[in-house]
Coordinates of C-alpha atoms in Angstrom, one line a residue:
X691 CA -40.6 6.2 18.1
X692 CA -39.4 5.0 14.7
X693 CA -36.8 2.3 14.8
X694 CA -33.2 3.2 13.8
X695 CA -32.4 1.6 10.5
X696 CA -28.7 0.6 10.6
X697 CA -26.7 -0.6 7.7
X698 CA -23.5 -2.7 8.0
X699 CA -20.6 -2.0 5.6
X700 CA -18.3 -5.0 5.7
X701 CA -21.1 -7.4 6.6
X702 CA -19.1 -10.5 5.4
X703 CA -16.3 -10.0 8.0
X704 CA -16.2 -11.3 11.5
X705 CA -17.2 -8.0 13.0
X706 CA -19.8 -7.5 10.3
X707 CA -21.6 -10.7 11.3
X708 CA -21.4 -9.8 15.0
X709 CA -22.9 -6.4 14.2
X710 CA -25.8 -8.0 12.3
X711 CA -26.6 -10.2 15.2
X712 CA -26.5 -7.3 17.7
X713 CA -28.7 -5.1 15.6
X714 CA -31.3 -7.8 15.2
X715 CA -31.3 -8.4 18.9
X716 CA -31.4 -4.7 20.0
X717 CA -34.8 -3.2 20.7
X718 CA -35.3 0.0 18.7
X719 CA -33.0 -1.1 15.9
X720 CA -33.7 -2.6 12.5
X721 CA -31.2 -4.0 10.0
X722 CA -31.4 -1.9 6.9
X723 CA -29.0 -4.2 5.0
X724 CA -25.4 -5.1 4.6
X725 CA -22.8 -4.5 2.0
X726 CA -19.6 -6.6 1.2
X727 CA -16.8 -5.9 -1.2
X728 CA -17.6 -6.6 -4.9
X729 CA -16.6 -10.2 -5.7
X730 CA -16.9 -11.4 -2.1
X731 CA -18.5 -14.8 -1.5
X732 CA -20.8 -13.1 1.0
X733 CA -22.7 -11.2 -1.8
X734 CA -26.1 -12.7 -2.2
X735 CA -26.1 -14.6 1.0
X736 CA -28.9 -14.1 3.6
X737 CA -27.6 -11.7 6.3
X738 CA -29.3 -13.6 9.1
X739 CA -27.9 -17.0 8.0
X740 CA -24.4 -15.4 7.8
X741 CA -24.8 -14.1 11.3
X742 CA -26.3 -17.2 12.8
X743 CA -29.6 -15.6 13.8
X744 CA -31.8 -17.4 11.3
X745 CA -33.1 -16.3 7.9
X746 CA -34.0 -12.6 7.6
X747 CA -34.8 -12.4 3.9
X748 CA -32.2 -9.7 3.4
X749 CA -29.3 -10.5 1.0
X750 CA -25.8 -9.0 1.3
X751 CA -25.2 -6.6 -1.5
X752 CA -22.0 -5.2 -3.1
X753 CA -23.2 -1.6 -3.1
X754 CA -22.2 0.6 -0.2
X755 CA -23.8 3.5 -2.1
X756 CA -27.3 1.9 -2.1
X757 CA -27.0 0.8 1.5
X758 CA -26.1 4.3 2.6
X759 CA -29.2 5.6 0.8
X760 CA -31.4 3.0 2.5
X761 CA -30.3 3.4 6.1
X762 CA -30.4 6.1 8.8
X763 CA -26.9 5.4 9.9
X764 CA -24.1 3.0 8.9
X765 CA -21.4 1.1 10.7
X766 CA -18.2 0.5 8.8
X767 CA -15.6 -2.2 9.7
X768 CA -13.6 -2.9 6.5
X769 CA -10.1 -2.2 5.2
X770 CA -8.3 1.2 5.2
X771 CA -8.4 1.8 1.5
X772 CA -12.1 1.1 1.4
X773 CA -12.9 3.1 4.5
X774 CA -11.5 6.3 2.8
X775 CA -14.1 5.9 0.0
X776 CA -16.9 5.0 2.3
X777 CA -16.3 8.1 4.5
X778 CA -16.4 10.3 1.4
X779 CA -19.6 8.6 0.1
X780 CA -21.4 8.9 3.4
X781 CA -20.5 12.7 3.5
X782 CA -21.8 13.1 -0.1
X783 CA -25.1 11.4 0.8
X784 CA -25.4 13.1 4.2
X785 CA -25.5 9.8 6.1
X786 CA -24.0 9.5 9.7
X787 CA -21.4 6.8 10.0
X788 CA -19.5 4.8 12.7
X789 CA -16.0 3.8 11.6
X790 CA -14.1 1.0 13.4
X791 CA -11.5 0.3 10.8
X792 CA -7.9 0.4 12.1
X793 CA -4.5 0.7 10.4
X794 CA -5.3 3.8 8.5
X795 CA -2.6 6.0 6.9
X796 CA -2.4 9.7 7.6
X797 CA -4.1 10.4 4.2
X798 CA -6.9 7.9 5.0
X799 CA -7.4 9.5 8.4
X800 CA -7.7 12.9 6.8
X801 CA -10.5 11.6 4.6
X802 CA -12.5 10.7 7.8
X803 CA -11.8 14.2 9.2
X804 CA -12.9 15.8 6.0
X805 CA -16.2 13.8 6.0
X806 CA -16.8 14.9 9.6
X807 CA -17.1 18.5 8.4
X808 CA -20.3 17.5 6.7
X809 CA -21.8 14.6 8.7
X810 CA -21.6 13.3 12.3
X811 CA -18.9 10.6 12.5
X812 CA -17.9 8.3 15.4
X813 CA -14.4 7.1 14.7
X814 CA -13.1 4.6 17.3
X815 CA -10.3 2.1 17.2
X816 CA -12.1 0.2 20.0
X817 CA -15.8 0.4 20.9
X818 CA -15.8 -1.5 24.2
X819 CA -16.8 0.3 27.4
X820 CA -13.9 -1.1 29.3
X821 CA -11.2 0.0 27.0
X822 CA -12.7 3.5 26.7
X823 CA -12.6 3.7 30.5
X824 CA -9.0 2.7 30.3
X825 CA -8.3 5.6 27.9
X826 CA -9.5 8.0 30.6
X827 CA -7.4 6.3 33.3
X828 CA -4.3 6.4 31.2
X829 CA -4.7 10.2 30.8
X830 CA -5.1 10.6 34.5
X831 CA -2.1 8.4 35.4
X832 CA 0.2 9.9 32.8
X833 CA -0.7 13.4 33.9
X834 CA -0.1 12.7 37.6
X835 CA 3.1 10.7 37.3
X836 CA 6.2 12.6 36.2
X837 CA 8.2 12.1 33.0
X838 CA 10.7 10.0 35.0
X839 CA 8.1 7.2 34.9
X840 CA 8.6 5.2 31.7
X841 CA 5.6 4.2 29.7
X842 CA 5.4 0.9 27.8
X843 CA 2.4 -0.4 25.9
X844 CA 1.9 -4.1 25.2
X845 CA -0.7 -5.6 23.0
X846 CA -1.6 -9.1 21.7
X847 CA -4.1 -10.2 19.0
X848 CA -5.0 -13.2 17.0
X849 CA -2.7 -14.4 14.2
X850 CA -4.9 -12.9 11.5
X851 CA -4.7 -9.3 12.5
X852 CA -2.8 -7.4 9.8
X853 CA -1.8 -4.1 11.4
X854 CA 0.6 -3.5 14.3
X855 CA 0.6 -1.9 16.8
X856 CA -3.2 -2.2 17.1
X857 CA -5.3 0.9 16.7
X858 CA -6.2 0.6 20.3
X859 CA -2.6 0.5 21.5
X860 CA -1.8 3.6 19.4
X861 CA -4.9 5.3 21.0
X862 CA -3.6 4.5 24.4
X863 CA -0.3 6.0 23.5
X864 CA -1.9 9.1 22.2
X865 CA -3.8 9.5 25.5
X866 CA -0.6 9.2 27.5
X867 CA 1.3 11.5 25.2
X868 CA -1.5 14.2 25.2
X869 CA -1.6 14.1 29.0
X870 CA 2.2 14.9 28.9
X871 CA 1.7 17.6 26.4
X872 CA 3.6 16.0 23.5
X873 CA 2.7 14.4 20.2
X874 CA 2.9 10.6 20.1
X875 CA 4.9 10.6 16.8
X876 CA 7.6 12.6 18.6
X877 CA 8.1 10.0 21.4
X878 CA 6.9 6.7 20.1
X879 CA 9.3 3.7 19.9
X880 CA 7.5 1.1 17.8
X881 CA 10.1 -1.5 17.5
X882 CA 13.4 -2.4 19.2
X883 CA 16.1 -4.8 17.8
X884 CA 19.8 -5.1 18.2
X885 CA 21.9 -2.6 20.1
X886 CA 19.4 0.2 20.6
X887 CA 21.2 2.2 23.3
X888 CA 19.6 3.5 26.5
X889 CA 15.9 4.2 26.6
X890 CA 15.3 7.8 25.6
X891 CA 13.7 9.9 28.4
X892 CA 10.0 10.5 27.8
X893 CA 9.7 7.7 25.2
X894 CA 6.5 5.6 24.9
X895 CA 7.3 2.1 23.8
X896 CA 5.2 -0.4 22.0
X897 CA 5.3 -4.2 21.8
X898 CA 3.0 -6.2 19.5
X899 CA 2.4 -9.9 19.7
X900 CA 0.4 -12.0 17.3
X901 CA -0.8 -15.6 17.8
X902 CA -3.6 -18.0 18.3
X903 CA -7.2 -16.7 18.6
X904 CA -6.5 -13.8 21.1
X905 CA -9.4 -11.4 20.7
X906 CA -7.5 -8.5 22.2
X907 CA -5.2 -7.8 25.1
X908 CA -3.8 -4.4 26.1
X909 CA -1.5 -3.5 28.9
X910 CA 0.0 -0.1 29.8
X911 CA 3.0 -0.2 32.1
X912 CA 4.2 2.8 34.1
X913 CA 7.6 1.9 35.3
X914 CA 9.2 4.0 38.0
X915 CA 12.2 3.5 40.2
X916 CA 11.3 0.9 42.8
X917 CA 7.7 0.5 41.7
X918 CA 5.5 -0.3 38.7
X919 CA 1.9 0.4 37.8
X920 CA 0.1 -1.8 35.2
X921 CA -3.3 -1.2 33.7
X922 CA -4.7 -4.1 31.7
X923 CA -7.8 -4.8 29.6
X924 CA -8.5 -8.2 28.1
X925 CA -11.4 -8.9 25.7
X926 CA -12.9 -12.4 25.8
X927 CA -15.8 -11.9 23.5
X928 CA -16.1 -9.8 20.3
X929 CA -19.7 -9.0 21.1
X930 CA -18.4 -6.1 23.3
X931 CA -17.3 -4.3 20.2
X932 CA -20.5 -4.9 18.3
X933 CA -22.6 -3.6 21.3
X934 CA -20.5 -0.5 21.5
X935 CA -20.7 0.2 17.8
X936 CA -24.5 -0.2 17.7
X937 CA -24.8 2.1 20.7
X938 CA -22.6 4.7 18.9
X939 CA -24.8 4.4 15.8
X940 CA -28.0 5.1 17.7
X941 CA -26.3 8.0 19.5
X942 CA -25.3 9.6 16.2
X943 CA -28.8 10.2 15.0
X944 CA -29.6 13.9 15.2
X945 CA -26.1 15.0 16.1
X946 CA -24.5 17.9 14.3
X947 CA -21.6 17.3 11.9
X948 CA -18.3 16.6 13.7
X949 CA -15.8 14.0 14.7
X950 CA -16.8 12.1 17.8
X951 CA -15.3 9.2 19.8
X952 CA -16.6 6.7 22.2
X953 CA -15.8 9.1 25.1
X954 CA -18.7 11.3 23.9
X955 CA -21.0 8.3 23.1
X956 CA -20.5 6.8 26.6
X957 CA -20.6 10.2 28.4
X958 CA -17.1 9.8 29.8

């Protein structure tokens, strides 16, 4: 079988470098190239040296367009404004894409959904196996426990993370809300300060902490009267995200157009 040629959009970032390393190390995959934003210091650098795998003889470019033409499937971890354009470009070129960018606006999310009408897209706030198993557990627990159980979602990330709550925390909230038959936007409480009054029945609360080098920690608390159930996931190595994204990229090959998540990729 021919190897899957995977391109990395956002190759100069922390996740981009992890993706390069995982692609190089994964049997059946070959690195098609990497693209960084125009003007980035990564442009022109050897991708292998950037990722710490040794020289590969492939330089980072500043053209996502050319990279998409050269690969079988792309993985994109960039910034929300850029992701919108990359999704549209992938659709125009008929190239499958895995998107892991978080912090997107409603309009930017719509661009991804529009692209998925023309190409297969895996869109995931978190590509780790453990966290995606947690999504399923949250749905089950929220469905089985009545609305008199309060739901609170806590997350902590490193000091450099720019969006809050994290995309994963919001995804956990959506899973819980869907299991209760409501939209998250209708019940979410994303910040509390001052005299807030009693907790509204059915609310799903969020708390976001930032500090140090925390890779990612998520905790969902179901608080009842006289008892509390807590489900926790802690990431200790970013490699889990890269492995999941590469697995998703390989899974996308040959899929029909549509919007997929890690639930489908992992057969959950």
